[in-house]
Short mmCIF file of C-alpha atoms in Angstrom, two decimals:
data_model
loop_
_atom_site.label_atom_id
_atom_site.label_comp_id
_atom_site.label_asym_id
_atom_site.label_seq_id
_atom_site.Cartn_x
_atom_site.Cartn_y
_atom_site.Cartn_z
CA MET Y 63 -20.10 -13.02 6.02
CA THR Y 64 -17.32 -14.92 4.43
CA THR Y 65 -14.98 -15.99 7.08
CA THR Y 66 -11.25 -16.26 6.71
CA ARG Y 67 -9.62 -19.70 6.65
CA ARG Y 68 -6.54 -20.12 9.07
CA ARG Y 69 -2.90 -19.67 7.49
CA SER Y 70 -0.39 -21.59 8.24
CA SER Y 71 2.11 -19.04 8.22
CA VAL Y 72 0.09 -17.35 11.54
CA PRO Y 73 0.81 -18.92 14.30
CA ASP Y 74 -2.15 -20.52 16.37
CA ALA Y 75 -1.82 -19.47 20.21
CA LEU Y 76 -2.46 -15.76 20.16
CA PRO Y 77 -2.89 -14.62 23.68
CA PRO Y 78 -6.22 -12.86 24.67
CA GLN Y 79 -5.69 -8.84 23.46
CA VAL Y 80 -7.28 -5.73 24.82
CA VAL Y 81 -6.93 -3.14 22.06
CA VAL Y 82 -7.19 0.37 23.04
CA LEU Y 83 -8.26 2.24 20.44
CA PHE Y 84 -7.29 5.76 20.84
CA GLY Y 85 -9.58 8.48 18.09
CA ALA Y 86 -11.94 5.60 18.23
CA THR Y 87 -14.37 8.52 16.66
CA GLY Y 88 -12.02 9.37 13.85
CA ASP Y 89 -12.27 8.87 9.96
CA LEU Y 90 -9.87 6.07 9.93
CA ALA Y 91 -11.55 4.31 12.85
CA LYS Y 92 -15.06 4.14 10.83
CA ARG Y 93 -13.96 3.73 7.61
CA LYS Y 94 -11.02 0.85 8.31
CA LEU Y 95 -10.37 -0.27 11.75
CA LEU Y 96 -13.19 -1.04 13.81
CA SER Y 97 -14.29 -3.28 10.20
CA GLY Y 98 -10.92 -4.74 10.48
CA MET Y 99 -11.26 -5.55 14.20
CA MET Y 100 -14.74 -7.13 13.51
CA HIS Y 101 -12.99 -9.14 10.97
CA LEU Y 102 -10.51 -10.34 13.12
CA VAL Y 103 -12.84 -11.65 15.78
CA LEU Y 104 -15.14 -13.28 13.39
CA SER Y 105 -12.88 -14.91 11.45
CA GLU Y 106 -11.31 -16.38 14.46
CA LEU Y 107 -7.95 -15.14 13.74
CA ALA Y 108 -8.08 -13.06 17.03
CA PRO Y 109 -11.32 -14.17 18.76
CA ARG Y 110 -10.21 -13.54 22.17
CA MET Y 111 -9.97 -9.78 21.91
CA ARG Y 112 -11.55 -6.74 23.47
CA VAL Y 113 -12.04 -3.02 22.34
CA VAL Y 114 -11.29 0.14 24.39
CA GLY Y 115 -12.40 3.16 22.65
CA THR Y 116 -11.21 6.52 23.64
CA SER Y 117 -11.05 9.75 21.82
CA LEU Y 118 -12.16 13.28 23.23
CA GLN Y 119 -16.01 12.93 22.57
CA GLU Y 120 -17.70 12.36 25.00
CA MET Y 121 -20.42 9.16 24.60
CA THR Y 122 -21.59 6.12 26.33
CA SER Y 123 -20.38 2.66 25.31
CA ASP Y 124 -23.63 2.44 24.03
CA GLU Y 125 -23.15 5.00 21.93
CA PHE Y 126 -19.63 4.57 20.77
CA ARG Y 127 -21.37 0.32 19.60
CA ALA Y 128 -24.00 2.39 17.57
CA MET Y 129 -21.42 4.65 16.24
CA ALA Y 130 -19.61 1.34 15.18
CA LYS Y 131 -22.68 -0.34 13.58
CA GLU Y 132 -23.53 2.60 11.47
CA ALA Y 133 -19.43 3.07 10.64
CA ILE Y 134 -19.15 -0.77 9.43
CA GLU Y 135 -22.52 -0.83 7.50
CA GLN Y 136 -21.39 2.20 5.48
CA PHE Y 137 -18.25 1.66 5.11
CA SER Y 138 -16.77 -2.26 5.48
CA THR Y 139 -16.52 -4.78 2.41
CA ARG Y 140 -18.02 -7.25 4.74
CA THR Y 141 -21.79 -7.45 6.04
CA PRO Y 142 -21.75 -9.26 9.33
CA THR Y 143 -25.19 -11.18 10.35
CA ASP Y 144 -27.53 -9.62 12.86
CA ASP Y 145 -25.43 -12.48 15.00
CA GLU Y 146 -22.14 -11.49 13.87
CA TRP Y 147 -22.70 -7.78 14.93
CA ASP Y 148 -23.99 -8.73 18.31
CA HIS Y 149 -21.11 -11.06 19.03
CA PHE Y 150 -18.99 -8.36 18.07
CA ALA Y 151 -20.53 -5.31 19.68
CA THR Y 152 -20.28 -7.30 23.36
CA ARG Y 153 -16.25 -6.92 22.68
CA LEU Y 154 -16.76 -3.06 22.60
CA THR Y 155 -16.51 -0.80 25.31
CA TYR Y 156 -15.63 3.06 25.52
CA VAL Y 157 -14.47 5.66 27.77
CA PRO Y 158 -13.57 9.24 26.88
CA GLN Y 159 -10.23 10.84 27.64
CA THR Y 160 -11.67 13.39 29.09
CA ALA Y 161 -12.32 11.02 31.90
CA GLY Y 162 -8.28 10.49 32.17
CA PRO Y 163 -5.85 7.83 33.10
CA GLN Y 164 -7.36 5.97 36.02
CA ALA Y 165 -10.77 5.71 33.99
CA LEU Y 166 -8.62 4.57 30.93
CA SER Y 167 -6.78 1.82 33.46
CA ASP Y 168 -10.12 0.64 35.14
CA ALA Y 169 -11.89 0.09 31.42
CA VAL Y 170 -8.44 -2.16 29.98
CA ALA Y 171 -8.61 -4.34 33.42
CA ALA Y 172 -12.07 -4.99 33.51
CA ALA Y 173 -11.48 -6.30 29.46
CA GLU Y 174 -8.77 -8.05 30.84
CA LYS Y 175 -10.35 -9.77 33.81
CA GLU Y 176 -13.16 -11.06 30.81
CA LEU Y 177 -10.37 -12.35 29.12
CA GLY Y 178 -8.76 -14.38 31.39
CA ASP Y 179 -5.40 -14.83 32.20
CA GLY Y 180 -2.44 -14.13 29.76
CA ALA Y 181 -3.95 -11.04 27.95
CA GLN Y 182 -1.74 -8.77 25.97
CA ARG Y 183 -2.29 -4.88 25.34
CA LEU Y 184 -2.27 -3.06 21.91
CA HIS Y 185 -2.55 0.41 21.91
CA TYR Y 186 -3.80 1.96 18.18
CA LEU Y 187 -2.84 5.50 17.86
CA SER Y 188 -4.98 6.70 15.73
CA VAL Y 189 -4.26 10.12 16.36
CA PRO Y 190 -2.61 13.13 14.72
CA PRO Y 191 0.92 13.10 14.97
CA SER Y 192 1.01 16.24 17.21
CA ALA Y 193 -1.10 13.74 19.94
CA ALA Y 194 0.72 11.00 20.01
CA LEU Y 195 3.35 11.81 22.66
CA ALA Y 196 0.24 12.99 24.70
CA VAL Y 197 -1.18 9.76 24.42
CA ILE Y 198 1.77 8.08 25.48
CA ASP Y 199 2.03 10.08 28.62
CA MET Y 200 -1.42 9.38 29.21
CA LEU Y 201 -0.51 5.45 28.79
CA SER Y 202 2.32 5.68 31.18
CA GLU Y 203 0.15 7.64 33.80
CA ALA Y 204 -2.58 4.74 33.40
CA ALA Y 205 0.11 2.22 33.74
CA LEU Y 206 -0.87 0.34 30.77
CA VAL Y 207 3.04 -0.27 29.41
CA GLU Y 208 3.67 -3.27 30.62
CA ARG Y 209 2.81 -6.23 28.13
CA ALA Y 210 1.86 -3.63 25.57
CA ARG Y 211 2.58 -2.78 21.99
CA ILE Y 212 2.00 0.29 20.39
CA ILE Y 213 0.41 0.76 16.53
CA MET Y 214 1.64 4.56 15.44
CA GLU Y 215 0.11 6.28 12.35
CA LYS Y 216 2.02 8.68 9.67
CA PRO Y 217 4.05 10.74 9.54
CA PHE Y 218 7.04 10.12 11.92
CA GLY Y 219 8.35 13.53 12.33
CA THR Y 220 8.42 15.81 9.23
CA ASP Y 221 12.24 16.42 8.84
CA LEU Y 222 15.55 14.68 10.63
CA ALA Y 223 15.25 16.44 13.83
CA SER Y 224 11.49 16.34 14.63
CA ALA Y 225 11.89 12.45 14.05
CA VAL Y 226 14.93 11.98 15.89
CA ALA Y 227 13.09 14.01 18.58
CA LEU Y 228 9.79 11.94 18.29
CA ASN Y 229 11.74 8.36 18.17
CA ALA Y 230 13.82 9.58 21.58
CA ALA Y 231 10.16 10.69 23.33
CA VAL Y 232 8.72 7.48 22.48
CA HIS Y 233 12.07 5.56 23.70
CA GLU Y 234 11.29 6.99 27.20
CA THR Y 235 8.20 4.89 27.96
CA PHE Y 236 8.44 2.34 24.99
CA ALA Y 237 11.44 0.09 24.24
CA GLU Y 238 11.76 -0.14 19.87
CA GLU Y 239 10.39 -3.56 20.23
CA GLN Y 240 7.21 -2.06 21.46
CA ILE Y 241 6.86 -0.08 18.78
CA PHE Y 242 5.01 -0.33 15.51
CA ARG Y 243 5.47 2.13 13.17
CA ILE Y 244 2.47 1.04 10.35
CA ASP Y 245 2.49 1.76 6.61
CA HIS Y 246 -0.59 0.28 5.22
CA PHE Y 247 1.02 -0.08 1.80
CA LEU Y 248 3.13 -2.68 3.32
CA GLY Y 249 0.03 -4.80 4.76
CA LYS Y 250 -1.46 -5.01 1.17
CA GLU Y 251 -1.23 -8.63 -0.44
CA PRO Y 252 0.27 -7.12 -3.70
CA ALA Y 253 3.21 -5.56 -2.04
CA GLN Y 254 4.08 -8.43 -0.11
CA ASN Y 255 3.40 -10.63 -3.55
CA ILE Y 256 6.52 -8.86 -4.70
CA LEU Y 257 8.76 -10.51 -2.19
CA ALA Y 258 7.42 -13.93 -3.50
CA PHE Y 259 7.74 -13.02 -7.20
CA ARG Y 260 11.56 -11.88 -6.93
CA PHE Y 261 12.86 -14.11 -4.40
CA ALA Y 262 10.72 -17.73 -5.35
CA ASN Y 263 11.39 -17.74 -8.85
CA GLY Y 264 14.57 -18.70 -10.59
CA LEU Y 265 13.16 -16.53 -13.92
CA PHE Y 266 13.47 -13.35 -12.37
CA GLU Y 267 16.08 -12.95 -9.57
CA PRO Y 268 18.67 -13.13 -12.01
CA ILE Y 269 17.65 -10.43 -14.09
CA TRP Y 270 16.66 -8.12 -10.79
CA ASN Y 271 19.48 -5.67 -11.52
CA ARG Y 272 21.14 -2.43 -13.46
CA THR Y 273 22.29 -5.27 -16.33
CA PHE Y 274 18.69 -5.67 -17.55
CA ILE Y 275 16.69 -3.19 -15.86
CA GLN Y 276 16.84 0.55 -17.39
CA HIS Y 277 14.39 2.03 -14.85
CA VAL Y 278 12.05 1.47 -12.33
CA GLN Y 279 8.55 3.58 -11.57
CA ILE Y 280 6.40 3.83 -8.51
CA ASP Y 281 3.04 6.04 -9.29
CA VAL Y 282 0.37 6.22 -6.80
CA PRO Y 283 -1.92 8.59 -8.48
CA GLU Y 284 -4.95 10.05 -6.61
CA THR Y 285 -8.50 11.58 -7.42
CA LEU Y 286 -9.52 12.29 -4.18
CA GLY Y 287 -8.92 16.27 -3.01
CA LEU Y 288 -8.05 16.96 0.98
CA ASP Y 289 -11.46 15.05 1.99
CA GLY Y 290 -11.74 17.60 4.84
CA ARG Y 291 -8.18 17.38 5.92
CA ALA Y 292 -6.65 20.57 4.99
CA GLY Y 293 -5.42 21.30 8.51
CA PHE Y 294 -3.24 17.98 8.19
CA TYR Y 295 -2.44 18.58 4.83
CA GLU Y 296 -1.20 22.03 4.94
CA SER Y 297 1.45 20.79 7.46
CA THR Y 298 2.50 17.84 5.46
CA GLY Y 299 2.18 18.00 1.66
CA ALA Y 300 2.05 15.32 -0.74
CA PHE Y 301 6.38 14.61 -0.05
CA LYS Y 302 5.99 14.36 3.55
CA ASP Y 303 2.25 12.54 3.40
CA MET Y 304 2.98 10.27 0.66
CA VAL Y 305 6.38 9.66 -0.30
CA VAL Y 306 8.51 9.32 2.89
CA THR Y 307 5.87 7.26 4.61
CA HIS Y 308 4.52 5.37 1.40
CA LEU Y 309 6.70 5.14 -1.35
CA PHE Y 310 10.17 4.68 -0.17
CA GLN Y 311 8.89 1.89 1.61
CA VAL Y 312 7.42 0.11 -1.64
CA LEU Y 313 11.10 1.32 -3.26
CA ALA Y 314 12.77 -0.42 -0.22
CA PHE Y 315 10.35 -4.08 -1.26
CA THR Y 316 11.62 -3.60 -4.78
CA ALA Y 317 15.00 -3.24 -4.45
CA MET Y 318 16.20 -4.38 -1.54
CA GLU Y 319 18.78 -7.84 -1.57
CA PRO Y 320 17.14 -11.10 -0.64
CA PRO Y 321 16.87 -11.28 3.39
CA THR Y 322 18.82 -14.67 4.70
CA ALA Y 323 15.47 -15.49 5.87
CA LEU Y 324 11.89 -14.49 5.77
CA GLU Y 325 11.70 -12.93 8.83
CA PRO Y 326 11.48 -9.74 10.82
CA GLU Y 327 15.11 -8.99 11.67
CA ALA Y 328 16.25 -10.15 8.48
CA ILE Y 329 14.01 -8.16 6.15
CA LYS Y 330 14.53 -4.88 8.20
CA GLU Y 331 18.10 -5.59 8.25
CA GLU Y 332 17.69 -5.06 4.20
CA LYS Y 333 15.31 -2.42 3.78
CA ASN Y 334 17.69 -0.08 5.90
CA LYS Y 335 20.28 -1.27 3.55
CA VAL Y 336 18.50 -0.04 0.84
CA PHE Y 337 17.60 3.08 2.59
CA ARG Y 338 21.55 3.56 3.46
CA SER Y 339 22.42 3.26 -0.18
CA MET Y 340 19.83 5.98 -1.51
CA LEU Y 341 21.53 8.84 -2.61
CA PRO Y 342 20.58 12.25 -0.98
CA LEU Y 343 17.35 13.74 -3.26
CA ASP Y 344 18.30 16.52 -5.90
CA PRO Y 345 15.98 19.34 -5.71
CA ARG Y 346 16.76 19.48 -9.02
CA ASN Y 347 15.04 16.20 -9.92
CA VAL Y 348 12.18 16.79 -8.37
CA VAL Y 349 9.01 18.34 -9.52
CA ARG Y 350 6.13 19.83 -6.93
CA GLY Y 351 2.75 20.78 -7.80
CA GLN Y 352 -0.28 22.22 -6.51
CA TYR Y 353 -3.66 21.90 -8.43
CA SER Y 354 -5.50 24.87 -9.43
CA GLY Y 355 -7.67 25.84 -6.82
CA TYR Y 356 -6.33 24.68 -3.93
CA ARG Y 357 -5.49 27.97 -2.46
CA SER Y 358 -9.30 28.91 -2.20
CA GLU Y 359 -10.15 26.00 -0.20
CA LYS Y 360 -11.54 26.21 3.28
CA ASP Y 361 -8.88 26.60 5.89
CA ILE Y 362 -6.09 26.92 3.03
CA ALA Y 363 -3.68 29.85 3.06
CA PRO Y 364 -4.32 32.27 0.21
CA ASP Y 365 -0.20 32.14 -0.71
CA SER Y 366 0.15 28.21 0.45
CA ASP Y 367 3.57 27.09 -0.98
CA THR Y 368 1.80 23.34 -0.16
CA ASP Y 369 2.71 20.81 -2.69
CA THR Y 370 -0.10 18.07 -3.39
CA PHE Y 371 1.41 16.16 -6.11
CA VAL Y 372 5.32 15.26 -6.50
CA ALA Y 373 7.23 13.56 -8.58
CA LEU Y 374 11.01 13.06 -8.19
CA LYS Y 375 14.03 10.51 -9.54
CA CYS Y 376 16.29 9.25 -6.98
CA HIS Y 377 19.20 6.72 -6.99
CA ILE Y 378 20.17 3.91 -4.96
CA ASP Y 379 24.04 3.96 -5.32
CA ASN Y 380 24.97 -0.05 -4.57
CA TRP Y 381 26.43 -2.42 -6.86
CA ARG Y 382 22.87 -4.17 -8.12
CA TRP Y 383 21.24 -0.52 -9.06
CA ALA Y 384 23.95 1.52 -9.58
CA GLY Y 385 22.88 4.12 -12.95
CA VAL Y 386 19.26 2.63 -12.63
CA PRO Y 387 16.67 5.87 -11.95
CA PHE Y 388 14.02 5.30 -9.72
CA TYR Y 389 11.01 7.66 -10.58
CA LEU Y 390 8.28 7.84 -7.72
CA ARG Y 391 5.24 10.26 -8.05
CA THR Y 392 2.18 11.07 -6.46
CA GLY Y 393 -0.87 13.88 -6.02
CA LYS Y 394 -4.37 14.61 -5.82
CA LYS Y 395 -6.94 15.19 -8.35
CA LEU Y 396 -5.27 13.57 -10.96
CA ALA Y 397 -6.83 11.87 -14.09
CA GLU Y 398 -6.90 7.94 -12.33
CA GLY Y 399 -6.83 6.20 -9.15
CA GLN Y 400 -3.65 3.95 -9.24
CA ARG Y 401 -0.87 2.36 -7.35
CA ILE Y 402 1.43 0.72 -9.72
CA ILE Y 403 5.10 -0.30 -9.65
CA SER Y 404 6.31 -0.67 -13.52
CA ILE Y 405 9.57 -2.41 -13.95
CA ALA Y 406 11.16 -1.34 -17.51
CA PHE Y 407 13.66 -4.02 -18.81
CA ARG Y 408 16.50 -2.78 -21.05
CA GLU Y 409 15.99 -3.25 -25.11
CA PRO Y 410 18.05 -5.30 -26.99
CA PRO Y 411 21.03 -3.78 -28.43
CA LYS Y 412 20.57 -4.68 -31.92
CA SER Y 413 17.38 -4.97 -34.16
CA MET Y 414 16.80 -7.40 -37.06
CA PHE Y 415 13.37 -6.49 -38.12
CA PRO Y 416 12.66 -4.17 -40.29
CA ALA Y 417 11.20 -0.70 -40.49
CA GLY Y 418 7.64 -0.15 -39.90
CA SER Y 419 7.71 -3.53 -37.78
CA GLY Y 420 6.54 -2.44 -35.12
CA VAL Y 421 9.39 -3.08 -32.71
CA GLY Y 422 10.52 -0.64 -30.05
CA ALA Y 423 7.03 1.34 -31.21
CA GLN Y 424 5.12 0.88 -27.51
CA GLY Y 425 8.33 1.36 -25.30
CA PRO Y 426 10.30 -1.48 -23.73
CA ASP Y 427 8.64 -4.41 -22.02
CA HIS Y 428 7.39 -3.98 -18.61
CA LEU Y 429 6.43 -5.93 -15.28
CA THR Y 430 3.95 -4.51 -13.61
CA PHE Y 431 2.35 -4.62 -10.16
CA ASP Y 432 -1.05 -3.29 -9.52
CA LEU Y 433 -0.95 -2.68 -5.87
CA THR Y 434 -4.56 -2.45 -5.71
CA ASP Y 435 -6.36 -4.91 -3.20
CA SER Y 436 -7.70 -6.33 -6.94
CA SER Y 437 -3.62 -7.48 -6.80
CA LYS Y 438 -2.63 -8.15 -10.43
CA VAL Y 439 0.77 -8.77 -12.03
CA SER Y 440 1.60 -8.09 -15.68
CA LEU Y 441 4.34 -9.14 -18.01
CA SER Y 442 4.46 -6.96 -21.25
CA PHE Y 443 6.39 -7.87 -24.37
CA TYR Y 444 6.36 -8.01 -28.35
CA GLY Y 445 5.06 -10.72 -30.12
CA LYS Y 446 4.15 -11.56 -33.85
CA ARG Y 447 0.97 -10.32 -35.26
CA PRO Y 448 -1.06 -13.22 -36.83
CA GLY Y 449 -0.81 -13.19 -40.76
CA PRO Y 450 1.56 -12.18 -43.88
CA GLY Y 451 4.48 -10.53 -42.59
CA MET Y 452 6.22 -9.35 -39.73
CA ARG Y 453 4.04 -7.17 -38.02
CA LEU Y 454 4.84 -7.23 -33.97
CA ASP Y 455 2.06 -6.10 -31.40
CA LYS Y 456 2.74 -5.62 -27.77
CA LEU Y 457 0.91 -8.38 -25.89
CA SER Y 458 0.88 -9.50 -22.04
CA MET Y 459 0.81 -11.99 -19.83
CA GLN Y 460 -1.05 -11.31 -16.75
CA PHE Y 461 -2.02 -12.72 -13.37
CA ALA Y 462 -5.05 -11.42 -10.99
CA LEU Y 463 -5.49 -12.49 -7.46
CA HIS Y 464 -9.16 -13.15 -7.95
CA GLU Y 465 -8.12 -16.25 -10.20
CA THR Y 466 -7.10 -18.13 -7.28
CA GLU Y 467 -8.87 -20.41 -5.03
CA SER Y 468 -7.50 -18.14 -2.10
CA ALA Y 469 -9.33 -15.27 -3.13
CA ALA Y 470 -11.08 -15.18 -0.13
CA ASP Y 471 -8.33 -15.79 2.32
CA VAL Y 472 -7.23 -12.20 1.62
CA LEU Y 473 -6.55 -9.82 4.61
CA GLU Y 474 -6.96 -6.02 4.51
CA ALA Y 475 -4.26 -4.25 5.12
CA TYR Y 476 -4.88 -2.77 8.24
CA GLU Y 477 -6.37 -6.38 9.35
CA ARG Y 478 -3.06 -8.31 8.40
CA LEU Y 479 -0.94 -5.19 10.14
CA ILE Y 480 -3.17 -5.34 13.21
CA LEU Y 481 -2.95 -9.17 13.40
CA ASP Y 482 0.99 -9.10 12.94
CA ALA Y 483 1.67 -6.60 15.62
CA MET Y 484 -0.39 -8.68 18.12
CA HIS Y 485 1.86 -11.96 17.20
CA GLY Y 486 4.62 -9.12 17.48
CA ASP Y 487 5.76 -9.76 13.83
CA HIS Y 488 8.04 -6.25 12.92
CA THR Y 489 8.59 -7.53 9.12
CA LEU Y 490 6.05 -4.99 7.49
CA PHE Y 491 6.35 -2.46 9.67
CA THR Y 492 9.38 0.32 9.55
CA THR Y 493 11.75 1.30 12.17
CA SER Y 494 13.08 4.65 14.01
CA GLU Y 495 16.64 3.77 12.13
CA GLY Y 496 14.76 3.62 8.31
CA ILE Y 497 12.74 6.65 9.03
CA GLU Y 498 15.64 8.66 10.21
CA ARG Y 499 17.58 7.81 7.11
CA LEU Y 500 15.11 8.58 4.75
CA TRP Y 501 14.54 12.25 6.46
CA GLU Y 502 18.08 12.60 6.07
CA VAL Y 503 18.04 11.27 2.53
CA SER Y 504 14.92 14.30 2.08
CA ALA Y 505 16.92 16.83 3.49
CA PRO Y 506 18.37 18.77 0.33
CA LEU Y 507 14.67 18.86 -0.92
CA LEU Y 508 12.95 19.86 2.37
CA GLU Y 509 15.94 22.84 2.62
CA ASP Y 510 15.70 23.89 -1.13
CA PRO Y 511 12.33 23.05 -2.42
CA PRO Y 512 11.55 23.83 -5.91
CA PRO Y 513 8.22 26.49 -6.81
CA VAL Y 514 5.35 24.50 -6.62
CA ARG Y 515 3.73 24.34 -10.21
CA SER Y 516 0.03 25.06 -11.24
CA TYR Y 517 -1.57 21.84 -12.46
CA ALA Y 518 -5.30 21.26 -13.64
CA PRO Y 519 -7.38 19.21 -11.63
CA GLY Y 520 -8.17 15.94 -13.32
CA SER Y 521 -4.57 16.40 -15.28
CA TRP Y 522 -1.57 14.15 -14.76
CA GLY Y 523 0.50 16.88 -13.23
CA PRO Y 524 2.81 19.72 -14.21
CA ASN Y 525 4.04 19.64 -17.45
CA ALA Y 526 7.84 19.73 -16.22
CA ILE Y 527 7.31 15.80 -15.33
CA HIS Y 528 8.18 15.12 -18.53
CA SER Y 529 11.51 16.56 -18.73
CA LEU Y 530 12.29 14.88 -15.63
CA VAL Y 531 12.46 11.49 -16.70
CA ALA Y 532 13.68 11.93 -20.33
CA PRO Y 533 14.61 10.21 -22.66
CA ASP Y 534 12.19 7.81 -20.69
CA ALA Y 535 8.54 7.94 -20.39
CA TRP Y 536 5.97 7.80 -17.79
CA ARG Y 537 3.65 4.87 -18.16
CA LEU Y 538 0.75 7.26 -17.32
CA PRO Y 539 -2.19 7.44 -18.90
CA PHE Y 540 -1.33 3.39 -18.77
CA GLU Y 541 -1.43 1.88 -22.04
CA ARG Y 542 -1.57 -1.94 -20.95
CA GLU Y 543 -5.61 -2.35 -20.40
CA TRP Y 544 -6.31 -5.58 -17.77
CA ARG Y 545 -7.83 -8.71 -18.64
CA GLY Y 546 -11.79 -8.28 -17.61
CA GLU Y 547 -12.84 -11.35 -14.87
#
């Protein structure tokens, strides 16, 4: 297994950590969390760690270790050696939630005794939102709030009233500085590369505004369907599941003003300024869709109005972005799985090139960020085709993370965010103020949603998406091609 070198930006002195993983037998734990924690231990980014798994399922610690090994073999991108697995397995214990708060407290105390003085606690709530408050009550009864931080999974409420109530209830037990509301999109290397690209380069920051940018698209189409989450999805849908918790957060990174420092408080404030500047969503600028066959799936109501697709236009009412539309789009069972931010630059006001030269034929110049783990950036522009005459083609300059010497240093999103929470770094996490403001912006849509339109699985969504962005055009299917390795 390739270990990750320690980065200079990561503090060396990380106290011992006891991670209490609620929902330890669930899908997210199997696919991402256990593998991520194993990597943090083996890479020596968090070597002094113990994991106490807990869920409603009855099993022993040995059975939990066997389940974890099977999950890591199936889902992890890193394959541990036998010695590495044995090293990590000794860090795992399990206690069923049905054993009660005292049993959980005893398990944590035993893990802390193994680690020695100064151990900190990190509680990861990989549970449905409806179960979050019961878990918090259990932590309070088990006296596990002190020296603790808590990671909470999305969604954070389903509207403004429920978000306010949830935040108030959590604050009865945990202070805001102890709470880490996770959005794994912001833990991805390319999402953070937006900050570097914008604020470290004199070439781009001066043109990152309404004068030079015509519109912005944030596209996260998915080829997957419900993946066994019908109960969860029926109560949320595409907008609540993806837009409020993911796409709006990416929008904030794209649109924020330069922070005074690369520090959590400064970045949090600039993100919240973006949210405060967002105009309430106009339902007329929203297209909701539902793929054909959704209502026939198991546990779905035959008259379900749940959106499996949403596309919308929103505006940020501030000096930098006045008049620039932001187009957001996501959905299930679409033609491709992508995670793209596309910045469309304004075209020249006049053209000296003759008719038929090809200028403007392939749309405006674009700066494209690929937010998948491959982490790519592309800048497209027109250039002359070699040969006689003046014929123009769309060309591009591209960067890919795998081309750098540091590709092996990449942390997966959950690994980075768990490590940041251990360090108490809120930079990539959302705040109660930001969440509540986003639900406030969403209120007009939630109160008067447009009807869902049917679309065929494997398509790009309802046809109405094209009139939503006219006279602009979606960049899907994507016309650009990434250069091969």
